[in-house]
Tab-separated table of C-alpha atoms and ligand atoms in Angstrom:
chain	number	residue	atom	x	y	z
Z	686	MET	CA	7.217	28.031	3.627
Z	687	GLU	CA	5.180	27.533	7.024
Z	688	LEU	CA	2.218	28.805	5.285
Z	689	LEU	CA	1.609	26.182	3.062
Z	690	LYS	CA	2.932	23.785	5.637
Z	691	GLN	CA	0.441	24.731	7.992
Z	692	LYS	CA	-2.373	24.518	5.387
Z	693	ILE	CA	-1.267	21.085	4.210
Z	694	ILE	CA	-1.558	20.334	7.911
Z	695	ASP	CA	-4.846	21.749	8.497
Z	696	SER	CA	-6.502	20.530	5.275
Z	697	ALA	CA	-4.952	17.766	3.446
Z	698	GLU	CA	-5.691	14.323	3.556
Z	699	VAL	CA	-3.308	10.909	2.861
Z	700	LEU	CA	-4.624	8.490	0.267
Z	701	PRO	CA	-3.561	5.199	0.312
Z	702	GLY	CA	-0.639	5.026	-1.994
Z	703	GLY	CA	0.941	7.784	-0.468
Z	704	VAL	CA	-1.288	10.152	-2.544
Z	705	LEU	CA	-1.477	14.022	-0.696
Z	706	LYS	CA	-5.437	14.778	-1.563
Z	707	VAL	CA	-4.995	18.747	-1.691
Z	708	ASP	CA	-8.691	19.124	-3.373
Z	709	SER	CA	-9.547	22.240	-1.301
Z	710	PHE	CA	-6.764	24.133	-2.256
Z	711	LEU	CA	-4.577	23.197	-5.195
Z	712	ASN	CA	-6.098	20.663	-7.183
Z	713	HIS	CA	-9.806	20.729	-8.520
Z	714	GLN	CA	-10.587	23.631	-6.388
Z	715	ILE	CA	-8.273	26.416	-6.282
Z	716	ASP	CA	-8.221	28.877	-3.643
Z	717	VAL	CA	-6.962	31.759	-5.502
Z	718	THR	CA	-6.211	34.274	-2.338
Z	719	PHE	CA	-3.868	31.303	-1.001
Z	720	VAL	CA	-2.641	30.330	-4.436
Z	721	SER	CA	-1.758	33.997	-4.380
Z	722	LYS	CA	0.777	33.893	-1.540
Z	723	LEU	CA	2.232	30.979	-2.846
Z	724	ALA	CA	2.781	33.347	-6.350
Z	725	GLU	CA	4.280	35.769	-3.734
Z	726	GLU	CA	6.659	33.631	-2.917
Z	727	TRP	CA	7.288	32.158	-6.412
Z	728	TYR	CA	7.955	35.659	-7.522
Z	729	ARG	CA	10.245	36.789	-4.696
Z	730	LEU	CA	12.655	33.758	-5.690
Z	731	PHE	CA	12.803	34.430	-9.041
Z	732	LYS	CA	12.170	37.968	-9.503
Z	733	GLU	CA	15.916	38.778	-10.749
Z	734	GLU	CA	15.846	36.124	-13.476
Z	735	ARG	CA	14.276	38.488	-16.015
Z	736	ILE	CA	11.884	35.412	-16.580
Z	737	THR	CA	10.038	35.696	-20.108
Z	738	LYS	CA	7.678	33.009	-19.751
Z	739	ILE	CA	6.390	30.390	-17.340
Z	740	LEU	CA	6.025	26.740	-18.794
Z	741	THR	CA	3.771	24.212	-17.030
Z	742	ILE	CA	1.816	21.335	-17.867
Z	743	GLU	CA	-2.140	20.605	-17.607
Z	744	SER	CA	-4.244	20.399	-15.884
Z	745	ALA	CA	-3.156	21.433	-12.219
Z	746	GLY	CA	-0.486	23.641	-13.220
Z	747	ILE	CA	-2.306	26.114	-15.300
Z	748	GLY	CA	-3.982	27.978	-12.607
Z	749	LEU	CA	-1.012	28.366	-10.224
Z	750	ALA	CA	0.951	29.326	-13.265
Z	751	SER	CA	-1.401	32.077	-14.205
Z	752	ILE	CA	-1.775	33.697	-10.935
Z	753	THR	CA	1.993	33.587	-10.820
Z	754	ALA	CA	2.435	34.901	-14.033
Z	755	LEU	CA	0.038	38.331	-13.258
Z	756	LEU	CA	3.079	39.214	-10.753
Z	757	PHE	CA	5.983	38.374	-13.567
Z	758	LYS	CA	3.774	40.162	-16.181
Z	759	VAL	CA	4.802	37.169	-18.478
Z	760	PRO	CA	2.336	34.821	-20.482
Z	761	VAL	CA	1.958	31.122	-19.339
Z	762	VAL	CA	2.647	28.609	-21.694
Z	763	TYR	CA	1.400	24.833	-20.996
Z	764	ALA	CA	2.344	21.603	-22.255
Z	765	LYS	CA	-0.890	19.163	-23.531
Z	766	LYS	CA	-1.514	15.258	-23.032
Z	767	THR	CA	-3.533	15.499	-25.531
Z	768	ARG	CA	-2.797	16.896	-29.262
Z	769	ASN	CA	-5.830	18.540	-30.842
Z	770	ALA	CA	-6.647	20.197	-34.104
Z	771	ALA	CA	-5.943	23.499	-32.975
Z	772	LEU	CA	-2.323	22.306	-32.596
Z	773	GLY	CA	-1.739	22.080	-35.950
Z	774	ASP	CA	1.266	20.388	-37.368
Z	775	GLU	CA	4.200	22.833	-35.734
Z	776	TYR	CA	4.822	20.986	-32.025
Z	777	LEU	CA	7.244	19.534	-30.137
Z	778	SER	CA	6.727	16.224	-28.789
Z	779	THR	CA	8.219	13.941	-26.153
Z	780	LYS	CA	7.336	10.946	-23.972
Z	781	VAL	CA	6.725	11.097	-20.602
Z	782	ILE	CA	6.971	7.413	-18.304
Z	783	SER	CA	5.063	8.510	-15.506
Z	784	TYR	CA	6.088	6.459	-12.275
Z	785	THR	CA	3.166	7.432	-10.067
Z	786	HIS	CA	0.790	6.472	-13.076
Z	787	GLY	CA	2.701	3.464	-14.164
Z	788	GLN	CA	1.769	4.419	-17.921
Z	789	SER	CA	3.738	6.430	-20.636
Z	790	TYR	CA	1.605	8.875	-22.517
Z	791	ASP	CA	2.939	11.620	-25.365
Z	792	VAL	CA	3.400	15.543	-24.130
Z	793	PHE	CA	2.862	18.555	-26.781
Z	794	LEU	CA	3.802	21.770	-26.871
Z	795	ALA	CA	3.150	24.254	-29.770
Z	796	LYS	CA	6.311	24.912	-31.411
Z	797	ASN	CA	5.996	29.240	-31.944
Z	798	LEU	CA	5.303	29.903	-28.238
Z	799	ILE	CA	8.881	29.252	-27.250
Z	800	ASN	CA	11.912	30.402	-28.867
Z	801	LYS	CA	15.949	30.931	-28.088
Z	802	ASP	CA	15.384	34.454	-26.676
Z	803	ASP	CA	13.260	32.875	-23.734
Z	804	ARG	CA	14.264	32.814	-20.213
Z	805	ILE	CA	11.547	29.601	-18.965
Z	806	LEU	CA	10.409	29.417	-15.341
Z	807	ILE	CA	8.928	25.855	-15.223
Z	808	LEU	CA	6.184	25.565	-12.657
Z	809	ASP	CA	4.161	22.874	-11.211
Z	810	ASP	CA	1.588	22.010	-8.013
Z	811	PHE	CA	3.386	18.578	-7.321
Z	812	LEU	CA	6.900	16.704	-8.029
Z	813	ALA	CA	6.885	13.565	-7.476
Z	814	ASN	CA	9.175	11.158	-9.360
Z	815	GLY	CA	10.052	14.100	-11.526
Z	816	SER	CA	8.580	13.111	-14.764
Z	817	ALA	CA	6.728	15.961	-15.756
Z	818	LEU	CA	9.173	18.637	-14.657
Z	819	LYS	CA	12.128	16.568	-16.724
Z	820	VAL	CA	9.473	16.622	-19.829
Z	821	LEU	CA	8.961	20.380	-19.392
Z	822	ILE	CA	12.892	20.876	-19.440
Z	823	GLN	CA	13.076	19.069	-22.190
Z	824	LEU	CA	10.602	20.221	-24.411
Z	825	ALA	CA	11.542	24.134	-23.300
Z	826	GLU	CA	15.347	23.077	-24.766
Z	827	MET	CA	13.758	21.449	-27.900
Z	828	GLY	CA	12.277	24.950	-28.667
Z	829	GLY	CA	16.123	26.579	-28.408
Z	830	ALA	CA	14.824	28.060	-24.741
Z	831	GLU	CA	17.065	28.633	-21.688
Z	832	VAL	CA	15.532	27.146	-18.187
Z	833	VAL	CA	16.611	29.713	-15.834
Z	834	GLY	CA	14.800	27.744	-13.092
Z	835	THR	CA	11.917	25.127	-11.971
Z	836	THR	CA	9.587	25.171	-9.237
Z	837	VAL	CA	6.561	23.295	-7.363
Z	838	ALA	CA	4.381	23.753	-4.375
Z	839	ILE	CA	5.020	20.711	-3.050
Z	840	GLU	CA	7.965	18.411	-3.602
Z	841	LYS	CA	8.043	14.295	-2.526
Z	842	SER	CA	11.499	14.625	-1.782
Z	843	TYR	CA	11.598	10.802	-0.613
Z	844	LEU	CA	10.996	9.927	-4.004
Z	845	GLY	CA	13.973	11.338	-5.056
Z	846	GLY	CA	12.765	13.454	-8.253
Z	847	GLY	CA	14.069	16.350	-7.066
Z	848	ASP	CA	17.423	15.271	-6.244
Z	849	ASP	CA	17.475	14.127	-10.009
Z	850	ILE	CA	16.849	17.162	-11.361
Z	851	ARG	CA	19.058	19.602	-8.690
Z	852	ALA	CA	21.750	16.667	-9.991
Z	853	LEU	CA	21.378	17.933	-13.743
Z	854	GLY	CA	22.158	21.574	-12.794
Z	855	TYR	CA	18.906	23.001	-12.471
Z	856	ARG	CA	17.736	25.178	-10.299
Z	857	LEU	CA	15.070	23.970	-8.104
Z	858	GLU	CA	12.801	25.816	-5.656
Z	859	SER	CA	10.225	23.475	-3.793
Z	860	LEU	CA	7.839	25.761	-0.955
Z	861	VAL	CA	7.685	22.843	0.970
Z	862	LYS	CA	9.397	18.895	1.116
Z	863	ILE	CA	7.940	16.085	2.329
Z	864	LYS	CA	10.084	13.548	3.718
Z	865	GLU	CA	7.702	11.113	4.806
Z	866	LEU	CA	3.809	10.373	4.230
Z	867	ASN	CA	1.900	7.630	5.509
Z	868	ASP	CA	-1.524	7.554	6.658
Z	869	LYS	CA	-0.359	8.651	10.600
Z	870	GLU	CA	2.028	11.371	9.358
Z	871	ILE	CA	3.175	13.852	6.659
Z	872	ALA	CA	6.776	14.635	7.788
Z	873	PHE	CA	8.206	17.969	6.244
Z	874	GLU	CA	11.845	18.767	5.901
Z	875	ASP	CA	12.804	21.875	7.554
T	1496	G4P	P1	5.614	11.069	-11.680
T	1496	G4P	O1	7.354	10.876	-12.131
T	1496	G4P	O2	5.895	10.029	-10.620
T	1496	G4P	O3	4.826	11.003	-12.566
T	1496	G4P	O4	5.557	11.868	-10.785
T	1496	G4P	P2	5.304	13.735	-11.454
T	1496	G4P	O5	6.482	14.783	-10.401
T	1496	G4P	O6	5.991	13.806	-12.896
T	1496	G4P	O7	3.936	13.815	-10.945
T	1496	G4P	C1	2.832	12.967	-11.634
T	1496	G4P	C2	1.447	13.719	-11.507
T	1496	G4P	O8	1.301	13.381	-10.540
T	1496	G4P	C3	1.304	15.133	-11.605
T	1496	G4P	O9	0.572	15.565	-11.918
T	1496	G4P	C4	1.511	15.696	-10.042
T	1496	G4P	O10	0.762	16.702	-9.956
T	1496	G4P	C5	0.559	14.336	-9.296
T	1496	G4P	N1	1.152	13.936	-8.256
T	1496	G4P	C6	2.128	13.478	-7.791
T	1496	G4P	N2	2.169	12.914	-6.342
T	1496	G4P	C7	0.619	13.816	-6.229
T	1496	G4P	C8	-0.041	13.602	-5.116
T	1496	G4P	O11	0.577	13.150	-3.699
T	1496	G4P	N3	-1.261	14.615	-4.550
T	1496	G4P	C9	-1.762	15.005	-5.642
T	1496	G4P	N4	-2.711	15.604	-5.682
T	1496	G4P	N5	-0.997	14.571	-6.967
T	1496	G4P	C10	0.314	14.416	-7.236
T	1496	G4P	P3	0.083	16.406	-13.635
T	1496	G4P	O12	1.112	15.476	-14.701
T	1496	G4P	O13	0.701	17.689	-13.359
T	1496	G4P	O14	-1.295	16.221	-14.083
T	1496	G4P	P4	-2.409	16.837	-13.275
T	1496	G4P	O15	-3.007	15.925	-11.975
T	1496	G4P	O16	-2.321	17.964	-12.709
T	1496	G4P	O17	-3.155	16.587	-14.382
């Protein structure tokens, strides 16, 4: 998506360790007018899929999913990285091993929010090694739902997480794919 590539070129910064800082529009600060353009593209890609819910993970995914859900007219369900009292005893949970963060953590999803009639679109901001998307797929399927698509704004394709998800047979659409990232260059796939 040219619009997103240009935004990254104009306003993103590369931090040590290959982290792309997109704080002015995607994380920490969300440019909702800009993100609504991403949402239109997500809607165009998945509008035939009879999506019933968009599933994401806290925190950055929630804003993007919510703006997108306005077009699909479906609820957003999000997985949490901490289990608070409001979750009660009825939840699905699984462990994530994050390569990016070098640690493992548990992820929780309220059990009554996903069921076998759901056709789920999984949406997040970044795909790095893919732990977050894989865990969301697992939680949706534990709840009996069908994952009809997965999507992110930015895939760091050189890390291979996206290839893993495609190899498992899931539809994955990334609005831009970065094939190389260093302090001198952000190289995009065509
Ligand atoms: P992993 O397997 O290496 O853990 O990668 P994964 O694709 O699951 O991404 C892990 C988290 O790291 C995600 O955050 C993702 O947004 C974030 N991330 C990965 N690469 C970058 C990057 O270059 N820049 C930024 N800004 N974030 C990156 P999350 O689990 O959804 O949590 P949150 O950060 O939204 O709270």
